[in-house]
PDB file of C-alpha atoms in Angstrom:
ATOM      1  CA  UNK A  12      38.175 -60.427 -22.294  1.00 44.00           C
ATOM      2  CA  UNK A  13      35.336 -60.944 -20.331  1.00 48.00           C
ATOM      3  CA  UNK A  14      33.097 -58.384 -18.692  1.00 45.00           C
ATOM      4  CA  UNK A  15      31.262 -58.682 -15.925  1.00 43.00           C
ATOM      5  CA  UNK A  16      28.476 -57.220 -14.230  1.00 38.00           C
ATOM      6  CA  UNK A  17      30.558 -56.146 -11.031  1.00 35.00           C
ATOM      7  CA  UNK A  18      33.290 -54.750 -13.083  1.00 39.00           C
ATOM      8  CA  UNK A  19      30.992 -52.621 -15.209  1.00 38.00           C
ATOM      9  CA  UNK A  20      29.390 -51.195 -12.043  1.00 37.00           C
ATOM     10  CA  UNK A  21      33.254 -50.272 -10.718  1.00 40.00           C
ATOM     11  CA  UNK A  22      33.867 -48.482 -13.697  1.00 41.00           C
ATOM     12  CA  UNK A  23      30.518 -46.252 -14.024  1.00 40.00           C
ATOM     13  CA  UNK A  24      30.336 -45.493 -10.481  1.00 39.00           C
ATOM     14  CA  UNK A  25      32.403 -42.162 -10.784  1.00 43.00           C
ATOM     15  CA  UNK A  26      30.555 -41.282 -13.670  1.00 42.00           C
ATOM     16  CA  UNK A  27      27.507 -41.389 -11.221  1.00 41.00           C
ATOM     17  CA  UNK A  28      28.850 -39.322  -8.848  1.00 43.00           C
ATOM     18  CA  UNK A  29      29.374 -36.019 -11.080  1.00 45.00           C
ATOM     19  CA  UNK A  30      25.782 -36.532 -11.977  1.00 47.00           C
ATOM     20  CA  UNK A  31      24.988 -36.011  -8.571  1.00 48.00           C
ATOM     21  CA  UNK A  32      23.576 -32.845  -7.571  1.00 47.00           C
ATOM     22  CA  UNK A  33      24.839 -30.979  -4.299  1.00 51.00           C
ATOM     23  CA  UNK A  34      23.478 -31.145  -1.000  1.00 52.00           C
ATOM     24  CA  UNK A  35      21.222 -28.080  -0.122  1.00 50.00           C
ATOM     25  CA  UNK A  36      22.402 -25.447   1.052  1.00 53.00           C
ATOM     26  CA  UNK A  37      22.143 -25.353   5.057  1.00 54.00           C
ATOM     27  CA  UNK A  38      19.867 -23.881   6.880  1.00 53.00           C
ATOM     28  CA  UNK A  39      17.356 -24.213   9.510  1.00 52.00           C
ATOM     29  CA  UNK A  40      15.792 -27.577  10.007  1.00 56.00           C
ATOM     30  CA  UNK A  41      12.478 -27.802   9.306  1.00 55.00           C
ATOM     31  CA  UNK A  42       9.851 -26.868  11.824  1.00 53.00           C
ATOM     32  CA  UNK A  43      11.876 -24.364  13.822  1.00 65.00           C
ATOM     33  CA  UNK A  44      11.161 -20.740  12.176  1.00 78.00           C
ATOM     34  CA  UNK A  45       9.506 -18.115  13.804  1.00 90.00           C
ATOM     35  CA  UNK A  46       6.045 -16.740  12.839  1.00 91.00           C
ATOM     36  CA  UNK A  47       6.085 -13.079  12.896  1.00 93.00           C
ATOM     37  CA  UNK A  48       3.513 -10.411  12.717  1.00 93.00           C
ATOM     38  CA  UNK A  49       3.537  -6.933  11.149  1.00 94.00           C
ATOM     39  CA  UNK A  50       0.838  -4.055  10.802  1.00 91.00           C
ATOM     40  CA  UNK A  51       2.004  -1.821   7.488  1.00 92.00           C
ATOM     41  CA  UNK A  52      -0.993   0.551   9.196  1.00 92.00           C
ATOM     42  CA  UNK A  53       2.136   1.586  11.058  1.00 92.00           C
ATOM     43  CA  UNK A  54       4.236   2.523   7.947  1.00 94.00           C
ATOM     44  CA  UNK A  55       2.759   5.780   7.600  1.00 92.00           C
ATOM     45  CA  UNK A  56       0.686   6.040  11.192  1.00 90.00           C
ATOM     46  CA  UNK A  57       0.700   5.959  14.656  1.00 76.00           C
ATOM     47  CA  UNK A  58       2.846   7.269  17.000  1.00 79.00           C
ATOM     48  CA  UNK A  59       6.253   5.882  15.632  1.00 80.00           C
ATOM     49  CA  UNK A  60       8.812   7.305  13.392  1.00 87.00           C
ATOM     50  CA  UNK A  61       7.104   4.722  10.320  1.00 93.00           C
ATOM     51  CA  UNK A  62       8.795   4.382   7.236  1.00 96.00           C
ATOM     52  CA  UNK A  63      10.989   7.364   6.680  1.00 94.00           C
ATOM     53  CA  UNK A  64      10.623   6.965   2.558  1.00 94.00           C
ATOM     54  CA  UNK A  65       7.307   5.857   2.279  1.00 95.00           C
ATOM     55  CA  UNK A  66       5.770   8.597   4.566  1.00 94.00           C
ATOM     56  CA  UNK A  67       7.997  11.231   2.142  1.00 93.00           C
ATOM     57  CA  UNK A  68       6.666   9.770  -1.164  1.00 95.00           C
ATOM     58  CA  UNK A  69       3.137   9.719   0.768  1.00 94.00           C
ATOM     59  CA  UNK A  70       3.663  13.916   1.832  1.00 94.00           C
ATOM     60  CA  UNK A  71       5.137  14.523  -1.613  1.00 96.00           C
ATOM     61  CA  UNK A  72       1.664  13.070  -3.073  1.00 96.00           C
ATOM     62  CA  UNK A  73      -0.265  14.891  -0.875  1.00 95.00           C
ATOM     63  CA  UNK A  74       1.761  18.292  -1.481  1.00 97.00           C
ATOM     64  CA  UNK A  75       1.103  17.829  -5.082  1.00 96.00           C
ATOM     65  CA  UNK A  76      -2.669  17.245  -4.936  1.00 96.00           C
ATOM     66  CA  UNK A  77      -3.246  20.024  -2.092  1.00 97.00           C
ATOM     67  CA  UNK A  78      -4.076  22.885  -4.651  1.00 96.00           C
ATOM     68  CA  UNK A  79      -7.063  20.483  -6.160  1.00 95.00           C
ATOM     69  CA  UNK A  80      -7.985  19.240  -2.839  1.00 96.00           C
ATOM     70  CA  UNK A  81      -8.242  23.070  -1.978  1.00 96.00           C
ATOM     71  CA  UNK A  82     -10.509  23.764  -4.850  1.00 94.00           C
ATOM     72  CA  UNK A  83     -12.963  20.480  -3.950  1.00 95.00           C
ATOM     73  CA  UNK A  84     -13.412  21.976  -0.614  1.00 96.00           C
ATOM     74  CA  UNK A  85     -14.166  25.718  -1.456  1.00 94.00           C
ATOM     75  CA  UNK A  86     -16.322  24.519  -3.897  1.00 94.00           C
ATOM     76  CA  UNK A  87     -18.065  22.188  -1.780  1.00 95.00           C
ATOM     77  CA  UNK A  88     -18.618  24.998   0.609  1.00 95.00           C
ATOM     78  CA  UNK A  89     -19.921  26.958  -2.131  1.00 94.00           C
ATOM     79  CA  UNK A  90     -22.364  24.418  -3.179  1.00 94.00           C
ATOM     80  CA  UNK A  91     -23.560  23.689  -0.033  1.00 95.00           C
ATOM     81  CA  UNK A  92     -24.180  28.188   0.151  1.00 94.00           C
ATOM     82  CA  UNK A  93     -26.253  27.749  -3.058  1.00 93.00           C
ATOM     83  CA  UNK A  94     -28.305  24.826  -1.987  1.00 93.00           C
ATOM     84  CA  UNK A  95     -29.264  26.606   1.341  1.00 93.00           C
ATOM     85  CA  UNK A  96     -30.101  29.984  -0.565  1.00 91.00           C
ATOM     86  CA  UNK A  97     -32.067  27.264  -3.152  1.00 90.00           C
ATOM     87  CA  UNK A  98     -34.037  25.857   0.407  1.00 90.00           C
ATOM     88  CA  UNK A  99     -34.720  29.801   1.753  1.00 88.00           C
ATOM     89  CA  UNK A 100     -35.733  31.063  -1.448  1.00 86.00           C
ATOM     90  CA  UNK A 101     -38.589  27.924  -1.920  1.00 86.00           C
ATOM     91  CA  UNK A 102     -40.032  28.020   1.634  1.00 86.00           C
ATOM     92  CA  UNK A 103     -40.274  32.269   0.990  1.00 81.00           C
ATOM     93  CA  UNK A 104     -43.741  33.933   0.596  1.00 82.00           C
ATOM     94  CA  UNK A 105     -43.457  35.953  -2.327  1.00 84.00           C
ATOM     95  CA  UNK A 106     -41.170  34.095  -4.666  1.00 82.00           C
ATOM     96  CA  UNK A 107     -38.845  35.488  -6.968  1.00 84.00           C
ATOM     97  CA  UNK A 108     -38.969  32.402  -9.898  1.00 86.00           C
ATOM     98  CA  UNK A 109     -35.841  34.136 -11.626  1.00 88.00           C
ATOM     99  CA  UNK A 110     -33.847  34.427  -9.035  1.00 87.00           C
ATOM    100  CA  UNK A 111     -34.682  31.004  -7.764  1.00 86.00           C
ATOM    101  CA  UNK A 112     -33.940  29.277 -11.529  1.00 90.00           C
ATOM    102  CA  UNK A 113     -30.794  31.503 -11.128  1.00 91.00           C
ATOM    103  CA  UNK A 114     -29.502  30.009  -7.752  1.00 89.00           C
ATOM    104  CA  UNK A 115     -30.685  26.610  -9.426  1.00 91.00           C
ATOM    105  CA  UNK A 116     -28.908  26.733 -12.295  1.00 93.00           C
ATOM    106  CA  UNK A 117     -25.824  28.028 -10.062  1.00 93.00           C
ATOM    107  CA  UNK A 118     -26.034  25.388  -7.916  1.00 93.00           C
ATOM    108  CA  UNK A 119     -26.250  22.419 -11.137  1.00 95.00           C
ATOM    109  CA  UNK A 120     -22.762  24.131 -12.342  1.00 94.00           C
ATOM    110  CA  UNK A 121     -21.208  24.068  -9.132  1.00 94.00           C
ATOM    111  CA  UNK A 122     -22.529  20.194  -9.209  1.00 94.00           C
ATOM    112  CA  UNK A 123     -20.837  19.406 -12.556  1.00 95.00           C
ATOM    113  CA  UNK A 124     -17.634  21.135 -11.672  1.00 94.00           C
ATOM    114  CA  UNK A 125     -17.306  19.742  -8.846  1.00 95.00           C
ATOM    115  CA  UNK A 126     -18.228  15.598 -10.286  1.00 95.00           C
ATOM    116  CA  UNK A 127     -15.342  16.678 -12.718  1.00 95.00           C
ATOM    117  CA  UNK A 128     -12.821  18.241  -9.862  1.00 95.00           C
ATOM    118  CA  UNK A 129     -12.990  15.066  -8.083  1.00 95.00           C
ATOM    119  CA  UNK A 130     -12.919  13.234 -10.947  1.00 96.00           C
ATOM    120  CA  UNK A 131      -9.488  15.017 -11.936  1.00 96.00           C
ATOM    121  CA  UNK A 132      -8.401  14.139  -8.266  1.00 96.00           C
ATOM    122  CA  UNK A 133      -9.078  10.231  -8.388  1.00 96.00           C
ATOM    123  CA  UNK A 134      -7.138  10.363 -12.431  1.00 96.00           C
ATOM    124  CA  UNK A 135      -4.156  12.352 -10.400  1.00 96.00           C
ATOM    125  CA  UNK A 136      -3.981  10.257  -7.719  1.00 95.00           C
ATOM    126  CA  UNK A 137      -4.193   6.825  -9.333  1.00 96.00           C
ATOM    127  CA  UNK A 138      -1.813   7.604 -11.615  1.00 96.00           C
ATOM    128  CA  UNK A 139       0.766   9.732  -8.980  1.00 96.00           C
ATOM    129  CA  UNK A 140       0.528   6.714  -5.742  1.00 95.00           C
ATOM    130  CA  UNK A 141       2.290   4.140  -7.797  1.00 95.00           C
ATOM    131  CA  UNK A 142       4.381   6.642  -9.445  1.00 95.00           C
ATOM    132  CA  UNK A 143       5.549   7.549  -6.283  1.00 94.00           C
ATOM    133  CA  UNK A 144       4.481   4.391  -3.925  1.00 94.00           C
ATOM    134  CA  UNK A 145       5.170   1.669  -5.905  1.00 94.00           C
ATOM    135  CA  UNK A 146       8.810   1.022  -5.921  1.00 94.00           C
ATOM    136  CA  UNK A 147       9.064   2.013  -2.161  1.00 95.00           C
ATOM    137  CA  UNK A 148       6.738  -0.785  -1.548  1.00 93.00           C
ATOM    138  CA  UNK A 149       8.799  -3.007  -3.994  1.00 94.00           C
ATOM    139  CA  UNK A 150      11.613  -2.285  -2.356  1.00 95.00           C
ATOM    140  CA  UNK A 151       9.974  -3.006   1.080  1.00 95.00           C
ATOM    141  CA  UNK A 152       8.772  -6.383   0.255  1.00 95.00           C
ATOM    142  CA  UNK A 153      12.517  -7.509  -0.668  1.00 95.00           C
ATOM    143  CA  UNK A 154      13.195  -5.794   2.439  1.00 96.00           C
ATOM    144  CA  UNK A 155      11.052  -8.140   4.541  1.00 95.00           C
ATOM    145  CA  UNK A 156      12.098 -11.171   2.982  1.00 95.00           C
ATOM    146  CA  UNK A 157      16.069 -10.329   4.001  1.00 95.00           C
ATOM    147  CA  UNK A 158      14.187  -9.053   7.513  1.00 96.00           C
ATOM    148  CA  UNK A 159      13.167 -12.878   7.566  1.00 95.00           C
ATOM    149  CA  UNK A 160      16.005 -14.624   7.018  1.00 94.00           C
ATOM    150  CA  UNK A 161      18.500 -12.667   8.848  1.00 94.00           C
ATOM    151  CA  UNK A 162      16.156 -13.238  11.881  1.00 93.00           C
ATOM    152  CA  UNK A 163      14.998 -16.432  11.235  1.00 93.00           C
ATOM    153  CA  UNK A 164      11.507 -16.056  10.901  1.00 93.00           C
ATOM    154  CA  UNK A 165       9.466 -18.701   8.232  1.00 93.00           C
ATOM    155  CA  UNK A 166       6.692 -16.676   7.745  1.00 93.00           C
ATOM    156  CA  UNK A 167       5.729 -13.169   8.376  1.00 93.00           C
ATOM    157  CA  UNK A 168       2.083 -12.002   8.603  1.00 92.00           C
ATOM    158  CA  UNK A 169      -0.136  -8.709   7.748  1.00 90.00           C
ATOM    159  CA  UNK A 170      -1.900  -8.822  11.140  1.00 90.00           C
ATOM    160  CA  UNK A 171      -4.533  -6.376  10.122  1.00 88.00           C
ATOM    161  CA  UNK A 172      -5.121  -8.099   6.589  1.00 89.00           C
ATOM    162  CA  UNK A 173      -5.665 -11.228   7.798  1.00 89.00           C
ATOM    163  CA  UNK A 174      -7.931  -9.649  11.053  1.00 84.00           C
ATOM    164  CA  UNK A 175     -10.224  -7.817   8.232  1.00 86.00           C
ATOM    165  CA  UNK A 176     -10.725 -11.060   6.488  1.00 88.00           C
ATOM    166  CA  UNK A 177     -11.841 -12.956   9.705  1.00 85.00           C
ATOM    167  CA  UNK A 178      -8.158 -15.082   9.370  1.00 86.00           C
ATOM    168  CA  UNK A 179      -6.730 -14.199  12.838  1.00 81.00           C
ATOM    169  CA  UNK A 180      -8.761 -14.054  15.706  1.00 81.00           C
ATOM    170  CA  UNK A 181      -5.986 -12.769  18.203  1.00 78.00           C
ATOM    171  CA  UNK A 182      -2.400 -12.699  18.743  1.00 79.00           C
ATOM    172  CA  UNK A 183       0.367 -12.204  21.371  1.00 80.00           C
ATOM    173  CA  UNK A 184       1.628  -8.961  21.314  1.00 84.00           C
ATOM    174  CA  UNK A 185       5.653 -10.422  21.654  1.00 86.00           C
ATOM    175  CA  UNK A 186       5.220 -11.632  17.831  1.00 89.00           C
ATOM    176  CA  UNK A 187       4.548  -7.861  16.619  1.00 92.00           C
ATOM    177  CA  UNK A 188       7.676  -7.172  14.858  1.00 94.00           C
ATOM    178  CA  UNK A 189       6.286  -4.151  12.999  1.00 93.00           C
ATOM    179  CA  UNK A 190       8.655  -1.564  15.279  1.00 93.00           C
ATOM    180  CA  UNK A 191      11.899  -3.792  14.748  1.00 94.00           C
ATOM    181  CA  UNK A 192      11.152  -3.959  10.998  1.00 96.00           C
ATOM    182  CA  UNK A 193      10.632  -0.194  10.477  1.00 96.00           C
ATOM    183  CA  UNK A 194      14.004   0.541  12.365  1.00 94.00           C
ATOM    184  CA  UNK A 195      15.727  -2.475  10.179  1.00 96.00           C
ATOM    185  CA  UNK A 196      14.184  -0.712   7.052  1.00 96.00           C
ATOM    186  CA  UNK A 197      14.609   2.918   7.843  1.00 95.00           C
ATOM    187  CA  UNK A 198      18.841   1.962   8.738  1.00 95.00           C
ATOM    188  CA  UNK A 199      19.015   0.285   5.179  1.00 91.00           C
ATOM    189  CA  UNK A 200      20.974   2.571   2.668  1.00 88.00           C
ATOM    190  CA  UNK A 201      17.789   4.100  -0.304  1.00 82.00           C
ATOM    191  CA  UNK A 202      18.095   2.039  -3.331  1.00 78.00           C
ATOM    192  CA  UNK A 203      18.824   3.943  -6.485  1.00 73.00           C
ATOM    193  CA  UNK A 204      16.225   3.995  -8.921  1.00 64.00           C
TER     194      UNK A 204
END
């Protein structure tokens, strides 16, 4: 029995066609997405309600670093005292060097502590924001993504980002969608951790 080249082809073709892969999955042609622009300034600022958890986890922070923030300024205020009494005590007549080296010496503590107080502040902090931040901001980028395809945008922007780095020049204020996004995000149910 004789094969031929036509027959052969017959019988492999619906081999071939398992081996094909599936057409993509539909959706809009190319070309026709929407650009949109969003300021995350307004997240935690401005006039509008923001972002309900970010603007909690941002309080919280703030709540938790208030006594050392506290501390900073009274000290600060106290330094500042000591360096004036430093100033009145060198432009006096009759100059008491003890109790100048005293207020100098006062003032160099109050120097130290403080470096260290705001030291302990910046450790705090940068270990607290993503502690607290982080997965809110997680969770807002997947956010934004679903944002973009349930609207149909292709692309959506940080209009102040790309404004600080000399990117965008100017835009129409219609393609803000920063107020629509934070009432999509704030209606979504919190994600458990």
């Amino acid at each position: 029995m004789k094969i031929t080249l036509l027959t052969t082809f017959f019988l492999l073709l619906p081999m071939m066609a398992f081996g094909q892969t599936p057409p993509p999955a539909a959706g809009p042609p190319a070309g026709t997405g929407k650009i949109g622009i969003v300021n995350p300034i307004l997240f935690t600022e401005g006039d509008g309600p923001g972002i309900t958890r970010l603007k909690s986890a941002i309080k919280t922070l703030n709540d938790e670093l208030k006594p050392l923030v506290d501390k900073i300024q009274a000290d600060q205020t106290k330094y500042r005292a000591v360096v004036a009494e430093v100033e009145r005590l060198r432009s006096a007549q009759n100059v008491n060097q003890v109790q100048l080296q005293a207020k100098v010496n006062e003032g160099q503590d109050l120097e130290v502590a403080l470096k260290r107080a705001e030291e302990d502040y910046k450790a705090r902090y940068e270990k607290r924001y993503p502690e607290l931040v982080g997965p809110i901001f997680d969770d807002i980028f997947l956010a934004m993504n679903a944002y973009a395809k349930q609207k149909g945008f292709a692309i959506i922007l940080n209009g102040p980002k790309l404004e600080q780095d000399d990117i965008l020049m100017g835009y129409d204020d219609r393609y803000d969608i920063t107020a629509d996004f934070i009432t999509f995000y704030n209606a979504r149910p919190t994600p458990r951790p």
